[in-house]
Coordinates of C-alpha atoms in Angstrom, one line a residue:
X1 CA -9.4 -8.4 15.6
X2 CA -8.0 -10.9 13.7
X3 CA -8.2 -8.4 10.7
X4 CA -6.1 -5.7 12.9
X5 CA -3.4 -8.4 13.8
X6 CA -2.9 -10.1 10.6
X7 CA -3.3 -6.8 8.2
X8 CA -2.6 -3.5 10.2
X9 CA -0.4 -4.4 13.3
X10 CA 2.5 -5.3 11.3
X11 CA 2.5 -1.9 9.3
X12 CA 1.2 0.1 12.4
X13 CA 2.2 -1.7 15.8
X14 CA 0.0 0.7 18.1
X15 CA -0.2 -2.2 20.6
X16 CA 1.4 -4.7 23.1
X17 CA 0.0 -7.8 21.6
X18 CA 0.4 -10.1 24.8
X19 CA -1.4 -7.9 27.1
X20 CA -4.1 -6.9 24.7
X21 CA -5.1 -10.7 24.1
X22 CA -4.6 -11.0 27.8
X23 CA -7.3 -8.2 28.4
X24 CA -9.2 -9.6 25.2
X25 CA -9.4 -13.1 27.0
X26 CA -10.8 -11.5 29.6
X27 CA -13.4 -8.8 28.3
X28 CA -11.4 -5.8 29.7
X29 CA -10.3 -4.1 26.5
X30 CA -11.7 -0.5 27.1
X31 CA -14.4 0.3 24.7
X32 CA -13.1 3.2 23.1
X33 CA -9.8 1.0 22.1
X34 CA -12.1 -1.8 20.7
X35 CA -14.4 0.8 19.0
X36 CA -11.2 2.8 17.4
X37 CA -9.2 -0.7 16.4
X38 CA -12.2 -2.0 14.8
X39 CA -12.5 1.6 12.7
X40 CA -9.4 0.8 11.4
X41 CA -9.7 -2.6 11.2
X42 CA -12.8 -1.7 8.8
X43 CA -10.7 -0.1 6.7
X44 CA -8.4 -2.5 5.5
X45 CA -10.7 -5.1 6.1
X46 CA -11.8 -7.6 3.1
X47 CA -15.0 -6.7 2.0
X48 CA -16.7 -9.8 2.5
X49 CA -15.6 -10.0 6.1
X50 CA -17.8 -6.8 6.5
X51 CA -20.7 -8.0 4.6
X52 CA -20.5 -11.3 6.6
X53 CA -20.7 -9.0 9.7
X54 CA -23.8 -7.2 8.3
X55 CA -22.8 -3.7 6.6
X56 CA -23.8 -3.1 3.5
X57 CA -20.7 -1.3 2.7
X58 CA -17.0 -0.3 4.2
X59 CA -18.0 3.7 4.7
X60 CA -21.0 2.3 6.7
X61 CA -18.6 0.1 8.6
X62 CA -16.2 2.6 9.5
X63 CA -18.6 5.2 10.1
X64 CA -20.3 3.1 12.8
X65 CA -17.3 2.3 14.7
X66 CA -15.6 5.7 14.4
X67 CA -18.6 7.9 15.2
X68 CA -19.0 5.4 18.6
X69 CA -14.8 5.8 19.7
X70 CA -15.7 9.3 18.9
X71 CA -18.5 9.8 20.9
X72 CA -16.6 8.1 24.1
X73 CA -13.3 10.3 23.2
X74 CA -16.0 13.7 23.7
X75 CA -17.5 12.3 26.8
X76 CA -14.3 11.8 28.2
X77 CA -14.8 8.0 29.0
X78 CA -11.6 6.8 28.9
X79 CA -8.8 8.5 31.0
X80 CA -5.6 6.1 30.3
X81 CA -3.6 7.9 28.5
X82 CA -1.9 5.6 26.4
X83 CA -5.2 4.2 25.6
X84 CA -6.0 7.5 24.2
X85 CA -3.0 7.7 22.2
X86 CA -3.9 4.5 20.4
X87 CA -7.2 5.6 20.0
X88 CA -6.3 8.9 17.9
X89 CA -3.6 6.8 15.7
X90 CA -6.4 4.8 15.3
X91 CA -9.0 7.6 14.3
X92 CA -6.5 9.7 11.9
X93 CA -7.5 7.1 9.3
X94 CA -11.0 8.8 9.2
X95 CA -10.4 11.7 6.8
X96 CA -13.0 13.9 7.5
X97 CA -13.7 17.1 6.2
X98 CA -11.4 20.3 6.3
X99 CA -14.4 22.4 7.9
X100 CA -14.9 19.5 10.6
X101 CA -13.2 20.0 14.1
X102 CA -11.8 16.5 13.8
X103 CA -10.1 15.1 10.7
X104 CA -7.2 13.7 9.9
X105 CA -4.7 16.1 10.8
X106 CA -6.6 16.9 14.3
X107 CA -7.0 13.7 15.6
X108 CA -2.7 13.5 14.7
X109 CA -2.1 16.7 16.4
X110 CA -4.3 15.3 19.7
X111 CA -2.1 12.2 19.3
X112 CA 1.2 14.5 19.4
X113 CA -0.4 16.3 22.6
X114 CA -1.3 13.0 24.6
X115 CA 2.4 11.6 23.8
X116 CA 4.3 14.8 25.0
X117 CA 2.0 14.3 28.2
X118 CA 3.0 10.9 28.7
X119 CA 6.2 11.7 27.8
X120 CA 7.2 9.7 24.7
X121 CA 9.3 12.2 23.0
X122 CA 11.9 12.1 26.1
X123 CA 14.0 9.2 26.5
X124 CA 14.5 10.1 30.0
X125 CA 10.7 9.7 31.3
X126 CA 10.8 6.2 28.9
X127 CA 13.7 5.1 31.3
X128 CA 11.5 5.2 34.1
X129 CA 9.0 2.8 33.0
X130 CA 9.5 -1.1 32.1
X131 CA 10.5 -2.4 29.2
X132 CA 7.2 -4.0 27.7
X133 CA 5.9 -0.4 28.1
X134 CA 8.8 1.7 26.5
X135 CA 9.0 -0.5 23.7
X136 CA 5.4 0.4 23.3
X137 CA 5.4 3.7 23.4
X138 CA 8.4 3.8 21.3
X139 CA 6.6 2.6 18.9
X140 CA 3.5 4.5 19.2
X141 CA 5.4 7.8 19.2
X142 CA 7.1 7.1 15.8
X143 CA 4.0 5.7 14.1
X144 CA 2.5 9.1 15.3
X145 CA 6.0 11.2 13.8
X146 CA 5.8 8.8 10.6
X147 CA 1.3 10.1 10.2
X148 CA 2.3 13.4 11.4
X149 CA 5.0 14.1 8.3
X150 CA 3.0 12.1 5.8
X151 CA 0.2 13.9 6.4
X152 CA 1.5 17.3 7.0
X153 CA 3.3 17.0 3.4
X154 CA 0.2 16.4 1.5
X155 CA -1.7 19.0 2.5
X156 CA 1.3 21.6 3.0
X157 CA 0.7 22.4 7.0
X158 CA 3.3 22.7 9.7
X159 CA 4.2 19.2 11.5
X160 CA 2.7 18.9 14.6
X161 CA 5.8 17.3 15.8
X162 CA 8.8 19.5 17.2
X163 CA 11.8 17.1 17.2
X164 CA 13.9 20.0 18.3
X165 CA 12.2 19.0 21.7
X166 CA 12.4 15.7 21.5
X167 CA 15.4 13.3 22.4
X168 CA 13.3 10.0 22.0
X169 CA 15.6 6.8 20.5
X170 CA 14.4 5.6 17.3
X171 CA 13.1 2.4 16.9
X172 CA 15.2 -0.6 17.3
X173 CA 15.1 -4.4 16.5
X174 CA 14.4 -5.0 20.4
X175 CA 11.5 -2.6 20.6
X176 CA 9.3 -5.5 18.4
X177 CA 7.9 -8.2 20.1
X178 CA 9.3 -11.2 17.7
X179 CA 12.3 -11.5 17.3
X180 CA 14.2 -11.0 13.8
X181 CA 15.8 -14.0 13.5
X182 CA 15.8 -17.2 11.8
X183 CA 12.6 -18.4 13.5
X184 CA 10.4 -15.4 12.3
X185 CA 8.2 -15.3 9.7
X186 CA 9.1 -13.4 6.5
X187 CA 6.0 -11.3 7.1
X188 CA 7.6 -10.7 10.6
X189 CA 11.1 -10.4 9.9
X190 CA 10.2 -7.5 7.4
X191 CA 7.6 -5.8 9.1
X192 CA 10.1 -4.8 11.9
X193 CA 12.5 -4.2 9.3
X194 CA 9.9 -1.9 7.5
X195 CA 9.1 0.1 10.6
X196 CA 12.5 1.0 11.4
X197 CA 13.4 1.8 7.9
X198 CA 10.1 3.8 7.4
X199 CA 11.0 6.0 10.2
X200 CA 14.4 6.7 8.7
X201 CA 12.6 8.1 5.8
X202 CA 10.3 10.2 7.3
X203 CA 12.9 12.0 9.5
X204 CA 14.7 12.2 5.9
X205 CA 11.3 13.8 4.4
X206 CA 11.3 16.7 7.3
X207 CA 14.2 17.6 6.4
X208 CA 13.3 17.9 2.9
X209 CA 10.1 19.5 3.5
X210 CA 12.3 21.6 6.2
X211 CA 14.6 23.2 3.8
X212 CA 13.2 23.3 0.6
X213 CA 9.6 24.4 1.6
X214 CA 9.5 26.3 5.0
X215 CA 9.2 30.0 4.7
X216 CA 12.1 30.8 7.3
X217 CA 14.6 28.3 7.1
X218 CA 17.5 29.2 8.9
X219 CA 20.2 26.8 6.8
X220 CA 18.9 25.9 3.1
X221 CA 20.2 22.8 1.9
X222 CA 20.6 22.1 -1.9
X223 CA 18.8 19.4 -3.4
X224 CA 22.2 17.3 -3.9
X225 CA 22.5 16.9 -0.4
X226 CA 19.2 15.9 0.0
X227 CA 19.5 13.5 -2.5
X228 CA 22.9 12.4 -1.1
X229 CA 20.9 11.6 2.1
X230 CA 18.2 9.1 0.1
X231 CA 20.9 7.5 -1.6
X232 CA 22.7 6.7 1.8
X233 CA 19.5 5.5 3.3
X234 CA 19.2 3.7 0.3
X235 CA 22.4 2.1 0.2
X236 CA 22.0 0.7 3.8
X237 CA 18.5 -1.3 3.0
X238 CA 18.6 -4.7 4.2
X239 CA 18.8 -7.1 1.5
X240 CA 15.3 -8.4 2.5
X241 CA 14.0 -4.8 1.5
X242 CA 16.2 -3.6 -1.2
X243 CA 14.8 -3.1 -4.8
X244 CA 16.0 -2.8 -8.2
X245 CA 14.6 -0.6 -10.9
X246 CA 12.4 -3.5 -12.1
X247 CA 9.0 -3.4 -11.2
X248 CA 8.7 -7.0 -11.6
X249 CA 10.8 -7.6 -8.6
X250 CA 8.6 -5.6 -6.2
X251 CA 7.1 -8.9 -4.7
X252 CA 7.3 -7.9 -1.0
X253 CA 4.7 -5.0 0.2
X254 CA 7.0 -3.5 2.3
X255 CA 9.8 -3.7 -0.4
X256 CA 7.1 -1.8 -2.7
X257 CA 6.1 0.6 -0.1
X258 CA 9.4 1.9 0.7
X259 CA 10.4 2.2 -2.9
X260 CA 7.4 4.6 -3.4
X261 CA 8.2 6.5 0.0
X262 CA 11.5 7.1 -1.9
X263 CA 10.6 8.2 -5.0
X264 CA 7.8 10.3 -3.1
X265 CA 10.7 12.2 -1.6
X266 CA 12.3 12.5 -4.8
X267 CA 10.1 14.5 -6.2
X268 CA 9.5 16.7 -2.9
X269 CA 13.5 17.3 -3.5
X270 CA 13.3 18.6 -7.1
X271 CA 10.9 20.3 -6.6
X272 CA 11.8 24.3 -7.6
X273 CA 15.0 23.1 -8.8
X274 CA 16.8 23.6 -11.8
X275 CA 20.0 21.4 -11.6
X276 CA 19.9 17.8 -10.0
X277 CA 21.6 14.6 -10.9
X278 CA 19.2 12.2 -12.6
X279 CA 17.5 9.0 -10.9
X280 CA 18.4 5.9 -10.8
X281 CA 15.6 4.0 -12.3
X282 CA 14.8 4.2 -16.3
X283 CA 15.4 7.2 -18.8
X284 CA 13.1 9.6 -20.8
X285 CA 14.9 8.5 -24.0
X286 CA 16.3 11.4 -25.2
X287 CA 13.8 14.2 -24.4
X288 CA 16.2 17.2 -24.8
X289 CA 13.8 20.1 -23.6
X290 CA 13.3 18.9 -20.1
X291 CA 15.8 20.3 -17.5
X292 CA 17.2 17.4 -15.0
X293 CA 15.0 17.9 -12.4
X294 CA 11.9 17.6 -14.4
X295 CA 13.4 14.1 -15.9
X296 CA 14.3 12.9 -12.3
X297 CA 10.9 13.9 -11.3
X298 CA 9.2 12.4 -14.0
X299 CA 11.4 8.8 -13.7
X300 CA 10.3 9.1 -10.0
X301 CA 6.5 9.4 -11.0
X302 CA 6.9 6.5 -13.3
X303 CA 8.5 4.2 -10.9
X304 CA 5.6 5.3 -8.2
X305 CA 2.8 4.3 -11.0
X306 CA 4.1 1.3 -12.1
X307 CA 5.1 -0.2 -8.4
X308 CA 1.4 1.2 -7.1
X309 CA -0.3 -0.2 -10.5
X310 CA 1.6 -3.7 -9.6
X311 CA 0.4 -3.6 -5.8
X312 CA -3.6 -3.3 -7.1
X313 CA -3.0 -6.0 -9.7
X314 CA -1.5 -8.5 -6.9
X315 CA -4.8 -7.6 -4.7
X316 CA -2.3 -6.4 -1.7
X317 CA -3.8 -2.7 -1.3
X318 CA -5.7 -3.5 1.8
X319 CA -1.8 -4.8 3.4
X320 CA 0.0 -1.4 2.3
X321 CA 0.5 1.3 4.8
X322 CA -1.6 4.4 3.5
X323 CA 1.9 6.4 2.8
X324 CA 1.8 5.1 -0.8
X325 CA -0.9 7.1 -1.6
X326 CA 1.0 10.2 -0.7
X327 CA 3.2 9.2 -3.2
X328 CA 0.9 8.3 -6.0
X329 CA -0.9 11.5 -5.7
X330 CA 2.6 13.3 -6.3
X331 CA 3.0 11.1 -9.3
X332 CA -0.1 11.6 -10.6
X333 CA 0.5 15.2 -10.7
X334 CA 3.5 15.2 -12.2
X335 CA 1.8 13.0 -14.9
X336 CA -1.1 15.6 -15.2
X337 CA 1.2 18.4 -16.0
X338 CA 3.0 16.2 -18.8
X339 CA -0.3 15.8 -20.2
X340 CA -0.9 19.1 -20.7
X341 CA 2.0 20.3 -22.6
X342 CA 2.2 21.3 -25.6
X343 CA 4.8 19.1 -26.8
X344 CA 2.8 15.9 -28.1
X345 CA 5.8 13.7 -27.0
X346 CA 5.6 15.1 -23.3
X347 CA 2.2 15.1 -23.5
X348 CA 1.7 11.7 -24.6
X349 CA 4.3 10.2 -22.1
X350 CA 2.2 11.7 -19.4
X351 CA -1.6 9.8 -20.4
X352 CA -0.3 6.1 -19.3
X353 CA 1.3 6.5 -16.1
X354 CA -1.5 9.5 -15.1
X355 CA -3.9 6.3 -16.2
X356 CA -1.8 3.9 -13.6
X357 CA -2.3 6.4 -10.9
X358 CA -6.2 7.0 -11.5
X359 CA -6.7 3.2 -11.4
X360 CA -5.2 3.2 -8.0
X361 CA -7.2 6.1 -6.5
X362 CA -10.3 4.5 -8.2
X363 CA -9.2 1.1 -6.3
X364 CA -8.4 2.8 -3.5
X365 CA -11.7 5.2 -3.0
X366 CA -13.4 2.9 -0.1
X367 CA -10.3 3.0 2.3
X368 CA -8.0 5.9 1.2
X369 CA -10.8 9.3 1.9
X370 CA -9.2 12.1 -0.5
X371 CA -9.1 9.1 -3.6
X372 CA -12.8 9.9 -4.5
X373 CA -12.1 13.5 -5.0
X374 CA -8.8 12.7 -6.2
X375 CA -10.1 10.1 -9.2
X376 CA -12.7 12.8 -10.3
X377 CA -10.4 15.9 -10.4
X378 CA -8.1 14.0 -12.5
X379 CA -10.7 12.3 -15.0
X380 CA -12.2 15.8 -15.8
X381 CA -8.4 17.8 -15.9
X382 CA -7.2 14.4 -18.2
X383 CA -10.3 14.9 -20.9
X384 CA -10.5 18.9 -20.6
X385 CA -8.6 20.7 -23.3
X386 CA -5.4 21.9 -23.0
X387 CA -5.3 25.8 -22.1
X388 CA -3.8 28.2 -24.4
X389 CA -0.1 28.4 -24.0
X390 CA 2.0 31.6 -22.9
X391 CA 4.0 32.9 -25.7
X392 CA 7.5 32.3 -25.1
X393 CA 11.1 34.1 -26.2
X394 CA 13.1 32.6 -28.3
X395 CA 15.9 31.4 -25.9
X396 CA 13.5 29.6 -23.8
X397 CA 12.9 26.1 -23.9
X398 CA 9.1 24.8 -22.4
X399 CA 8.8 23.4 -18.7
X400 CA 6.2 21.2 -17.4
X401 CA 5.2 24.1 -15.5
X402 CA 4.4 26.8 -18.2
X403 CA 1.2 24.8 -19.2
X404 CA -0.9 25.6 -16.1
X405 CA -2.0 28.5 -15.3
X406 CA -5.5 28.2 -14.9
X407 CA -6.9 25.3 -13.3
X408 CA -10.3 26.5 -14.3
X409 CA -9.6 24.6 -17.6
X410 CA -9.9 21.1 -15.7
X411 CA -13.9 21.8 -15.6
X412 CA -14.6 21.4 -12.0
X413 CA -16.6 24.1 -11.4
X414 CA -18.8 22.4 -8.7
X415 CA -16.7 21.7 -5.6
X416 CA -19.8 21.3 -3.3
X417 CA -20.5 17.8 -1.7
X418 CA -23.4 16.7 -4.8
X419 CA -20.9 18.1 -7.3
X420 CA -17.4 16.4 -6.3
X421 CA -18.5 12.7 -4.5
X422 CA -21.1 10.1 -4.7
X423 CA -24.0 10.0 -2.1
X424 CA -23.3 8.2 0.9
X425 CA -20.1 10.5 1.8
X426 CA -21.0 13.6 4.2
X427 CA -18.2 16.4 4.1
X428 CA -15.1 14.2 3.6
X429 CA -12.0 16.1 2.9
X430 CA -11.9 15.2 -0.9
X431 CA -14.1 18.1 -1.8
X432 CA -11.0 20.3 -1.0
X433 CA -7.8 20.4 -2.7
X434 CA -5.6 19.8 0.3
X435 CA -2.3 21.1 -0.7
X436 CA -2.1 23.9 1.9
X437 CA 1.0 26.4 1.0
X438 CA 3.7 24.0 0.3
X439 CA 3.5 24.1 -3.5
X440 CA 3.3 27.6 -3.3
X441 CA 5.8 29.4 -5.9
X442 CA 6.3 26.2 -7.9
X443 CA 4.5 26.2 -11.4
X444 CA 4.2 22.4 -11.3
X445 CA 1.9 23.0 -8.6
X446 CA 0.4 26.5 -7.5
X447 CA -2.7 26.1 -9.8
X448 CA -3.8 23.8 -7.5
X449 CA -4.5 26.1 -5.2
X450 CA -5.6 28.7 -7.2
X451 CA -8.9 26.7 -8.5
X452 CA -12.3 28.0 -8.3
X453 CA -11.5 31.4 -6.9
X454 CA -14.9 33.2 -5.4
X455 CA -16.1 37.0 -6.3
X456 CA -13.8 38.2 -3.7
X457 CA -10.5 36.3 -5.7
X458 CA -10.3 33.9 -2.9
X459 CA -9.5 30.4 -3.2
X460 CA -13.0 28.5 -3.4
X461 CA -11.4 25.8 -1.5
X462 CA -11.8 26.5 2.2
X463 CA -9.2 24.5 3.2
X464 CA -6.9 26.9 2.0
X465 CA -8.7 29.5 4.0
X466 CA -6.5 30.4 7.0

């Protein structure tokens, strides 16, 4: 439990600290909650603590606690809705497989169902309970909203949370158990501010996904307006969490995480866009055959890779929210496209960035379940020969998307368990390219979905089989 409160509680405050300690001292913590919290703690725990506890690997420790918590959940062992909500959020850190009934996406969906049953999504319901419980439920609800939005954006699935039916108040400083004043530690102060700012960024991400990718968007929002939302958010950041364009200044894990999420959102904003203003950080040094949208995405990808790499080199990866890995993946895709460009200058620019992203995936392979698959995907892709380029008309300029017409050139012809992941992993979802439909129609990402079609012309990746 020390690991949970030292490492996880500051980024996912899903329990009431005071009440939990009272239950723990009297040995009355619900058995299912104890195993669920141990499961997520094993994900963020330093390896030497796991070995000292008798586990031979992080995966073994995670599976031991996850399987026990899941078994108790399946038997209906616990009926307390708040406990069940805490369990669902905790178990959503187990990736599972796309063919599994229970994976991170389904645990989030179950958490949303439980949360709506308790009335977390309605302000009127929250007013009838005591202040301490109200603050806990607000924190639980918004952690769930953050997890839902980031996971849905990663795999291209619909949001489980329908905010049109919600009027829950956004988290405030008073909803956290420690004050944000001079008496609070720097970690506590930054943790609380991070939760509030991450919630605001999540609401912007939902606007981006709805405006740019949902097929039945009523009122589309142009990229300039979306960029303006992000700029306004950044302008109001507290000084404790603000950052500049210099990666060396990212000494705080919360500021580093927010900067990665911010640039992830910028990349999502610019997809399918032909004319947007460049980002604030860096320059591509006069490469004139890239349009403004591509330059903006490239600059954001560079920022993400460098900051994530610095998190790894500072040994802060086990302190970071998992949302940073979503940014690293999107950045890696941008870099991969660059490496397959027929323009040698663009191609060479993509290699160092992709190498940094691969290093992050390698470092997180035991803690973020998609990492082993992404590592192997980009390892094979980087050293595969470039596909033949389509003939272009004389008035066309090269874009990053035209070089990705056939992912078979990646060499990923074996997406079975034995072919894609090391022994010891059982049907983890990194066997499958989990992008769903969010990138359909975009030349930068569509080929990921088309990889390994079967004899019927369907994707060989079962996550996409709806």
